[in-house]
Amino acid sequence: MSIKRLGVIGGGQLAWMMGNAASSLGIELVIQTPHQTDPAVSIASDTIFAAVDDASATVNLARRCEAITFENEFINLGALRLLEESGVDFRPRLDSMAPLLDKYDQRSFLQDLGLTVPRFVAIQQVPLPEHERYTDEELAAMEAQEKDFIPPPPPEPLPDTDPRLVIKVRRLGYDGQGIFIVEEKEEFWNVLDELGQTPAILEQFIPFERELAVVAARSQEGEIVVYPVVETQQENYVCRRVLAPADISSAVKEEVETIARRILDKLQAVGVFGIELFLTPEGQVIVNEISPRTHNSGHYTIDACKTSQFEQHLRAVCGLPLGEVDLLKPAVMVNLLGYEHSQTEYYSLKRQLIAAIPNARIHWYGKTESRPGRKLGHVTVLLDEPSANQRDQLLELARQVESIWYGDQQ
């Protein structure tokens, strides 16, 4: 029996974009979100105003729906486990999400699965005397006494790799928050000082040729569908544009699809998951991150695929048959990011100019506050048909959108 009343933890634009699909499928959404101005409040059948990690509010949410899914992963996993044990139906199950919420755990999960990931190590800081560092002998002694303790390694380049290193916070980092690329020892120690006791990982920098992403969905019965592999382009660690499909070989495409199926099957996932990857100049595919939810790299599916990722997620978690994922037309998706602090309606004239681009579809999230790097909306522009210079055409369309939106701010 399919679910008709679904709880959603999180009320941002990802939940908001479930609205049209929920309406067409006859599904009511009950949203748990902290603010009345959050985007998904406008499409909710019912709303509980509380933080997404407020498990006591989730008890109330569970009373008002048949099952609960997630818009984001900023949850209190331990508290929710108690609810799951008492019979609350989370989709995906918490066991499917648990290996992914902490970046160290996620890297370890992927490595154990036999997939290629950047080399990594956990950073767990200990109090140091001011202006002092432990010697190698002291660090070795501490490691011997406490096997779980892995001290900050010196920022020396790994053999035969790019000399840069990446520091990432283990929890709650997104859209470039909590990511630092370091090249010098002084930078390394400065970042650790800034992080304080925040758990982090240190990993190898991958000098990629392209960044790729793929959205895949798995049903309750184990059926898996994989959307077209796309190319993503980031600026300041925030996704700026997505090209669909990616201009890659059939071998790379098949490898990415196989990786997606393998991950979702191992997790026994239910719902849509987003997977980000690196493609090196040598053609090696390296898994970067997994998101246990709908994903920015899949927004193009609303306008360019037979079934959007948002409808697909609802189908998967509500027990409906999965939809077809064929790409109807090549497309470029451009995120409309804030570039200033503002509390006013954000540049409606610019949005009108973008909407006037042929085959452009603009999606505005209804946020009233702008700040640099905040995702305020996105626009998808479709090509009428595939062509030999398709990637260049898509990039040119992206430049048209960005020249209108950012103007002299770029």
Short mmCIF file of C-alpha atoms in Angstrom, two decimals:
data_model
loop_
_atom_site.label_atom_id
_atom_site.label_comp_id
_atom_site.label_asym_id
_atom_site.label_seq_id
_atom_site.Cartn_x
_atom_site.Cartn_y
_atom_site.Cartn_z
CA MET A 1 0.00 0.00 0.00
CA SER A 2 1.41 3.37 -0.99
CA ILE A 3 1.86 6.21 1.46
CA LYS A 4 -0.40 9.22 1.10
CA ARG A 5 0.86 11.43 3.97
CA LEU A 6 4.62 11.81 4.19
CA GLY A 7 6.68 13.66 6.79
CA VAL A 8 9.75 15.57 5.64
CA ILE A 9 12.51 16.66 8.01
CA GLY A 10 13.78 19.94 6.56
CA GLY A 11 11.93 22.73 4.80
CA GLY A 12 14.43 24.26 2.38
CA GLN A 13 14.32 24.37 -1.41
CA LEU A 14 14.78 20.61 -1.78
CA ALA A 15 11.56 19.98 0.13
CA TRP A 16 9.88 22.87 -1.68
CA MET A 17 10.66 21.27 -5.04
CA MET A 18 8.82 18.13 -3.92
CA GLY A 19 5.61 20.17 -3.87
CA ASN A 20 4.45 19.89 -7.49
CA ALA A 21 5.31 16.19 -7.63
CA ALA A 22 3.48 15.52 -4.35
CA SER A 23 0.39 17.27 -5.65
CA SER A 24 0.38 15.29 -8.91
CA LEU A 25 0.85 12.01 -7.01
CA GLY A 26 -1.84 12.79 -4.43
CA ILE A 27 0.64 12.88 -1.54
CA GLU A 28 0.37 15.31 1.37
CA LEU A 29 3.64 16.62 2.82
CA VAL A 30 4.06 17.42 6.52
CA ILE A 31 7.18 19.52 7.02
CA GLN A 32 9.41 19.87 10.10
CA THR A 33 11.37 23.11 9.67
CA PRO A 34 12.48 25.92 11.98
CA HIS A 35 11.18 29.08 10.28
CA GLN A 36 7.89 30.28 8.82
CA THR A 37 9.84 31.82 5.93
CA ASP A 38 11.44 28.50 4.88
CA PRO A 39 10.56 27.66 1.24
CA ALA A 40 8.66 24.40 1.84
CA VAL A 41 6.18 25.99 4.25
CA SER A 42 4.27 27.28 1.22
CA ILE A 43 3.66 23.77 -0.19
CA ALA A 44 3.10 21.87 3.09
CA SER A 45 -0.23 20.38 4.08
CA ASP A 46 0.89 20.74 7.70
CA THR A 47 3.99 22.22 9.34
CA ILE A 48 5.83 21.66 12.62
CA PHE A 49 8.12 24.60 13.38
CA ALA A 50 11.21 23.14 15.01
CA ALA A 51 14.88 22.57 14.27
CA VAL A 52 15.59 19.61 12.00
CA ASP A 53 17.60 17.91 14.77
CA ASP A 54 14.82 18.32 17.35
CA ALA A 55 13.81 14.70 17.90
CA SER A 56 10.98 15.63 20.25
CA ALA A 57 9.39 17.57 17.39
CA THR A 58 9.90 14.54 15.16
CA VAL A 59 7.75 12.55 17.60
CA ASN A 60 4.96 15.00 16.80
CA LEU A 61 5.76 14.74 13.09
CA ALA A 62 5.46 10.95 13.23
CA ARG A 63 1.97 11.24 14.72
CA ARG A 64 0.81 13.26 11.71
CA CYS A 65 2.10 11.06 8.86
CA GLU A 66 2.65 7.47 7.76
CA ALA A 67 6.42 7.64 7.15
CA ILE A 68 9.22 10.21 7.34
CA THR A 69 11.90 11.14 4.83
CA PHE A 70 14.70 13.71 4.85
CA GLU A 71 15.48 16.90 2.97
CA ASN A 72 18.91 17.16 4.56
CA GLU A 73 21.21 15.10 6.74
CA PHE A 74 21.68 17.51 9.66
CA ILE A 75 19.85 15.21 12.03
CA ASN A 76 20.32 13.79 15.51
CA LEU A 77 20.86 10.19 14.48
CA GLY A 78 21.03 8.76 18.00
CA ALA A 79 17.74 10.31 19.08
CA LEU A 80 16.01 9.23 15.86
CA ARG A 81 17.16 5.65 16.38
CA LEU A 82 15.06 5.51 19.54
CA LEU A 83 12.06 6.57 17.47
CA GLU A 84 12.82 4.00 14.78
CA GLU A 85 13.03 1.29 17.44
CA SER A 86 9.61 2.38 18.70
CA GLY A 87 8.11 1.89 15.24
CA VAL A 88 8.58 5.19 13.38
CA ASP A 89 9.08 4.42 9.68
CA PHE A 90 12.05 6.38 8.27
CA ARG A 91 12.71 6.18 4.54
CA PRO A 92 15.57 5.74 3.91
CA ARG A 93 16.21 3.71 7.06
CA LEU A 94 18.65 5.22 9.52
CA ASP A 95 21.08 2.36 8.88
CA SER A 96 21.26 3.54 5.26
CA MET A 97 22.17 7.06 6.35
CA ALA A 98 24.48 6.27 9.25
CA PRO A 99 27.67 5.58 7.22
CA LEU A 100 27.27 8.82 5.27
CA LEU A 101 26.73 11.56 7.87
CA ASP A 102 30.37 11.78 8.97
CA LYS A 103 32.94 12.30 6.20
CA TYR A 104 35.46 9.96 7.80
CA ASP A 105 32.84 7.23 8.16
CA GLN A 106 31.72 7.82 4.58
CA ARG A 107 35.26 7.58 3.21
CA SER A 108 35.78 4.37 5.21
CA PHE A 109 32.49 2.92 3.93
CA LEU A 110 33.45 3.60 0.31
CA GLN A 111 36.93 2.21 0.81
CA ASP A 112 35.56 -0.95 2.41
CA LEU A 113 33.27 -1.29 -0.61
CA GLY A 114 36.37 -1.44 -2.81
CA LEU A 115 35.78 1.94 -4.45
CA THR A 116 38.56 4.42 -5.14
CA VAL A 117 38.54 7.50 -2.88
CA PRO A 118 41.14 10.16 -2.09
CA ARG A 119 43.63 9.00 0.51
CA PHE A 120 42.54 10.30 3.90
CA VAL A 121 43.23 10.35 7.62
CA ALA A 122 41.22 11.58 10.61
CA ILE A 123 42.37 14.66 12.46
CA GLN A 124 41.60 14.64 16.17
CA GLN A 125 43.29 17.50 17.90
CA VAL A 126 44.60 17.58 21.44
CA PRO A 127 45.42 20.67 23.50
CA LEU A 128 48.92 21.90 22.77
CA PRO A 129 51.05 24.25 24.86
CA GLU A 130 50.94 27.69 23.29
CA HIS A 131 53.34 28.00 20.33
CA GLU A 132 54.48 24.40 20.75
CA ARG A 133 54.07 21.28 18.65
CA TYR A 134 54.56 17.68 19.63
CA THR A 135 57.69 15.98 18.37
CA ASP A 136 57.48 12.88 16.17
CA GLU A 137 58.53 10.76 19.15
CA GLU A 138 55.79 12.21 21.35
CA LEU A 139 53.18 11.66 18.66
CA ALA A 140 54.30 8.05 18.19
CA ALA A 141 54.07 7.47 21.94
CA MET A 142 50.56 8.92 22.06
CA GLU A 143 49.48 6.75 19.15
CA ALA A 144 50.79 3.67 20.93
CA GLN A 145 48.84 4.55 24.07
CA GLU A 146 45.59 5.39 22.32
CA LYS A 147 44.93 3.49 19.11
CA ASP A 148 41.86 5.55 18.25
CA PHE A 149 43.82 8.78 18.41
CA ILE A 150 45.27 9.92 15.09
CA PRO A 151 47.17 13.17 15.57
CA PRO A 152 47.40 15.86 12.91
CA PRO A 153 49.95 14.67 10.36
CA PRO A 154 52.44 17.16 8.99
CA PRO A 155 51.30 18.65 5.68
CA GLU A 156 53.84 16.85 3.56
CA PRO A 157 52.70 15.84 0.06
CA LEU A 158 51.85 12.20 -0.39
CA PRO A 159 54.18 10.39 -2.81
CA ASP A 160 53.44 11.03 -6.48
CA THR A 161 50.49 13.30 -5.74
CA ASP A 162 49.57 16.95 -5.97
CA PRO A 163 51.33 18.82 -3.12
CA ARG A 164 48.06 20.40 -1.96
CA LEU A 165 46.04 18.85 0.86
CA VAL A 166 42.38 19.22 1.79
CA ILE A 167 41.00 19.65 5.31
CA LYS A 168 37.25 19.01 5.75
CA VAL A 169 35.10 19.11 8.85
CA ARG A 170 33.55 15.70 9.42
CA ARG A 171 29.97 16.84 10.04
CA LEU A 172 27.56 19.49 8.77
CA GLY A 173 29.77 21.00 6.06
CA TYR A 174 28.00 21.92 2.82
CA ASP A 175 28.27 24.42 -0.05
CA GLY A 176 31.95 24.93 0.64
CA GLN A 177 31.61 25.41 4.39
CA GLY A 178 34.25 23.61 6.39
CA ILE A 179 36.56 22.92 3.42
CA PHE A 180 40.14 24.22 3.31
CA ILE A 181 42.87 23.61 0.72
CA VAL A 182 46.37 24.08 2.11
CA GLU A 183 49.80 24.13 0.51
CA GLU A 184 52.08 25.45 3.24
CA LYS A 185 52.73 24.30 6.78
CA GLU A 186 51.69 27.65 8.17
CA GLU A 187 48.34 27.37 6.37
CA PHE A 188 47.88 23.90 7.81
CA TRP A 189 48.39 24.97 11.39
CA ASN A 190 46.30 28.12 10.91
CA VAL A 191 43.35 25.99 9.74
CA LEU A 192 43.71 23.64 12.71
CA ASP A 193 43.79 26.63 15.04
CA GLU A 194 40.62 27.96 13.37
CA LEU A 195 38.85 24.60 13.69
CA GLY A 196 39.78 24.16 17.34
CA GLN A 197 38.34 20.87 18.57
CA THR A 198 36.07 20.39 15.54
CA PRO A 199 36.65 16.85 14.18
CA ALA A 200 38.03 16.90 10.65
CA ILE A 201 39.74 14.79 8.02
CA LEU A 202 42.87 15.46 6.02
CA GLU A 203 42.86 14.09 2.50
CA GLN A 204 44.73 14.01 -0.76
CA PHE A 205 43.92 16.78 -3.25
CA ILE A 206 42.73 15.30 -6.55
CA PRO A 207 43.86 17.31 -9.63
CA PHE A 208 40.78 16.31 -11.59
CA GLU A 209 39.99 16.95 -15.23
CA ARG A 210 36.24 17.11 -14.61
CA GLU A 211 33.86 16.77 -11.71
CA LEU A 212 30.98 14.39 -12.35
CA ALA A 213 27.77 13.61 -10.52
CA VAL A 214 24.94 11.14 -10.80
CA VAL A 215 21.56 10.82 -9.13
CA ALA A 216 20.18 7.34 -8.54
CA ALA A 217 17.07 5.99 -6.85
CA ARG A 218 16.25 2.68 -5.22
CA SER A 219 12.76 1.41 -4.39
CA GLN A 220 11.53 -0.55 -1.39
CA GLU A 221 11.73 -3.69 -3.53
CA GLY A 222 15.35 -3.04 -4.58
CA GLU A 223 14.73 -1.70 -8.09
CA ILE A 224 17.37 0.89 -9.07
CA VAL A 225 17.24 3.58 -11.73
CA VAL A 226 20.22 5.79 -12.60
CA TYR A 227 19.88 9.22 -14.15
CA PRO A 228 22.29 10.49 -16.82
CA VAL A 229 25.81 11.24 -15.59
CA VAL A 230 26.38 15.00 -15.52
CA GLU A 231 29.35 17.34 -15.33
CA THR A 232 29.34 19.79 -12.43
CA GLN A 233 31.40 22.95 -12.23
CA GLN A 234 32.16 24.49 -8.84
CA GLU A 235 33.36 27.93 -7.81
CA ASN A 236 34.46 28.54 -4.22
CA TYR A 237 33.35 24.94 -3.53
CA VAL A 238 29.73 25.77 -4.47
CA CYS A 239 28.10 24.21 -7.52
CA ARG A 240 27.77 26.93 -10.16
CA ARG A 241 26.52 24.95 -13.16
CA VAL A 242 25.57 21.42 -14.28
CA LEU A 243 25.88 20.10 -17.84
CA ALA A 244 23.59 17.23 -18.79
CA PRO A 245 24.71 14.84 -20.07
CA ALA A 246 28.44 14.84 -19.29
CA ASP A 247 30.76 14.66 -22.28
CA ILE A 248 32.46 11.41 -21.26
CA SER A 249 33.29 8.05 -22.79
CA SER A 250 30.85 5.17 -22.65
CA ALA A 251 33.32 3.30 -20.42
CA VAL A 252 33.35 6.10 -17.83
CA LYS A 253 29.56 6.36 -18.01
CA GLU A 254 29.17 2.64 -17.37
CA GLU A 255 31.68 2.76 -14.50
CA VAL A 256 29.81 5.62 -12.79
CA GLU A 257 26.48 3.82 -13.19
CA THR A 258 27.97 0.64 -11.73
CA ILE A 259 29.36 2.60 -8.77
CA ALA A 260 25.93 4.14 -8.12
CA ARG A 261 24.16 0.78 -8.17
CA ARG A 262 26.78 -0.79 -5.95
CA ILE A 263 26.51 1.98 -3.33
CA LEU A 264 22.71 1.96 -3.21
CA ASP A 265 22.52 -1.82 -2.99
CA LYS A 266 25.12 -1.97 -0.21
CA LEU A 267 23.24 0.69 1.76
CA GLN A 268 19.89 -0.97 1.06
CA ALA A 269 18.85 2.58 0.30
CA VAL A 270 15.31 3.74 -0.37
CA GLY A 271 14.87 7.04 -2.17
CA VAL A 272 17.11 9.31 -4.21
CA PHE A 273 20.83 9.62 -3.46
CA GLY A 274 23.31 12.02 -5.07
CA ILE A 275 26.87 10.88 -5.78
CA GLU A 276 29.76 13.22 -6.67
CA LEU A 277 32.91 11.97 -8.38
CA PHE A 278 36.23 13.12 -9.83
CA LEU A 279 37.46 12.17 -13.30
CA THR A 280 41.24 12.41 -13.57
CA PRO A 281 43.17 13.23 -16.77
CA GLU A 282 44.12 9.53 -16.90
CA GLY A 283 40.44 8.52 -16.99
CA GLN A 284 40.30 7.25 -13.40
CA VAL A 285 36.97 7.68 -11.57
CA ILE A 286 37.29 8.61 -7.89
CA VAL A 287 34.28 8.85 -5.59
CA ASN A 288 34.11 12.13 -3.70
CA GLU A 289 30.88 12.32 -1.68
CA ILE A 290 27.41 10.80 -1.29
CA SER A 291 24.31 12.70 -0.21
CA PRO A 292 21.38 10.61 1.12
CA ARG A 293 18.74 12.85 -0.47
CA THR A 294 17.83 14.74 -3.61
CA HIS A 295 20.80 16.73 -4.84
CA ASN A 296 21.67 20.04 -6.49
CA SER A 297 23.27 18.19 -9.40
CA GLY A 298 19.85 16.69 -10.20
CA HIS A 299 17.80 19.88 -10.45
CA TYR A 300 17.97 19.75 -14.25
CA THR A 301 15.73 16.65 -14.11
CA ILE A 302 12.67 18.83 -13.38
CA ASP A 303 12.71 20.18 -16.93
CA ALA A 304 14.94 17.80 -18.88
CA CYS A 305 13.91 14.27 -17.79
CA LYS A 306 10.73 12.21 -17.95
CA THR A 307 10.65 11.98 -14.14
CA SER A 308 12.20 14.64 -11.92
CA GLN A 309 14.43 13.55 -9.04
CA PHE A 310 11.81 14.97 -6.65
CA GLU A 311 8.98 12.90 -8.06
CA GLN A 312 11.32 9.91 -8.12
CA HIS A 313 12.16 10.34 -4.46
CA LEU A 314 8.48 10.47 -3.53
CA ARG A 315 7.77 7.43 -5.67
CA ALA A 316 10.56 5.46 -4.00
CA VAL A 317 9.77 6.33 -0.39
CA CYS A 318 5.98 6.14 -0.80
CA GLY A 319 5.98 2.68 -2.38
CA LEU A 320 5.06 3.72 -5.93
CA PRO A 321 6.66 2.34 -9.11
CA LEU A 322 9.81 4.19 -10.10
CA GLY A 323 9.55 6.52 -13.09
CA GLU A 324 11.58 6.61 -16.30
CA VAL A 325 14.80 8.64 -16.18
CA ASP A 326 15.43 9.30 -19.87
CA LEU A 327 16.93 12.68 -20.77
CA LEU A 328 14.45 14.45 -23.04
CA LYS A 329 16.84 17.20 -24.16
CA PRO A 330 20.41 18.23 -23.33
CA ALA A 331 20.39 20.91 -20.64
CA VAL A 332 22.49 23.24 -18.52
CA MET A 333 21.44 24.12 -14.98
CA VAL A 334 22.84 27.31 -13.44
CA ASN A 335 22.52 28.11 -9.75
CA LEU A 336 21.46 31.66 -9.00
CA LEU A 337 23.62 32.52 -6.01
CA GLY A 338 23.47 35.55 -3.76
CA TYR A 339 26.39 37.94 -4.04
CA GLU A 340 25.46 40.51 -1.40
CA HIS A 341 23.66 40.81 1.92
CA SER A 342 20.08 41.88 1.29
CA GLN A 343 16.66 41.50 2.90
CA THR A 344 14.63 42.67 -0.08
CA GLU A 345 13.00 40.93 -3.05
CA TYR A 346 16.00 39.87 -5.07
CA TYR A 347 16.38 41.37 -8.56
CA SER A 348 13.08 40.50 -10.17
CA LEU A 349 14.13 42.33 -13.37
CA LYS A 350 17.18 40.09 -13.76
CA ARG A 351 14.97 37.04 -13.32
CA GLN A 352 12.65 38.30 -16.05
CA LEU A 353 15.59 38.78 -18.42
CA ILE A 354 16.84 35.25 -17.71
CA ALA A 355 13.36 33.79 -18.21
CA ALA A 356 13.29 35.44 -21.66
CA ILE A 357 16.22 33.29 -22.87
CA PRO A 358 14.76 30.71 -25.30
CA ASN A 359 14.02 27.35 -23.59
CA ALA A 360 14.92 28.75 -20.16
CA ARG A 361 13.00 27.55 -17.09
CA ILE A 362 13.59 29.58 -13.94
CA HIS A 363 12.93 28.22 -10.44
CA TRP A 364 12.91 30.79 -7.64
CA TYR A 365 12.95 29.46 -4.08
CA GLY A 366 11.14 32.38 -2.46
CA LYS A 367 13.90 33.24 0.00
CA THR A 368 13.70 36.78 1.35
CA GLU A 369 17.31 37.01 2.55
CA SER A 370 20.31 37.04 0.27
CA ARG A 371 23.93 36.52 1.27
CA PRO A 372 27.04 35.71 -0.77
CA GLY A 373 26.97 32.13 -2.04
CA ARG A 374 23.41 31.37 -0.87
CA LYS A 375 21.32 29.41 -3.36
CA LEU A 376 18.34 31.61 -4.20
CA GLY A 377 17.11 29.78 -7.27
CA HIS A 378 18.22 28.01 -10.41
CA VAL A 379 17.58 28.16 -14.12
CA THR A 380 17.62 25.28 -16.60
CA VAL A 381 18.12 25.99 -20.29
CA LEU A 382 17.36 23.23 -22.80
CA LEU A 383 18.94 22.57 -26.19
CA ASP A 384 16.50 21.69 -28.95
CA GLU A 385 18.58 18.68 -29.97
CA PRO A 386 21.99 17.06 -29.36
CA SER A 387 24.93 18.33 -31.40
CA ALA A 388 28.63 17.71 -31.92
CA ASN A 389 29.65 20.86 -30.02
CA GLN A 390 26.97 20.39 -27.37
CA ARG A 391 29.21 21.06 -24.34
CA ASP A 392 30.34 24.40 -25.78
CA GLN A 393 26.72 25.35 -26.51
CA LEU A 394 25.66 24.53 -22.97
CA LEU A 395 28.53 26.54 -21.52
CA GLU A 396 27.62 29.50 -23.71
CA LEU A 397 24.04 29.36 -22.43
CA ALA A 398 25.39 29.28 -18.88
CA ARG A 399 27.49 32.37 -19.61
CA GLN A 400 24.39 34.18 -20.91
CA VAL A 401 22.54 33.45 -17.67
CA GLU A 402 25.48 34.42 -15.47
CA SER A 403 26.19 37.67 -17.35
CA ILE A 404 22.63 38.78 -16.62
CA TRP A 405 22.56 37.60 -13.03
CA TYR A 406 26.00 38.62 -11.81
CA GLY A 407 26.81 41.45 -14.21
CA ASP A 408 29.88 43.28 -12.97
CA GLN A 409 29.83 41.24 -9.74
CA GLN A 410 31.72 38.36 -11.39
#
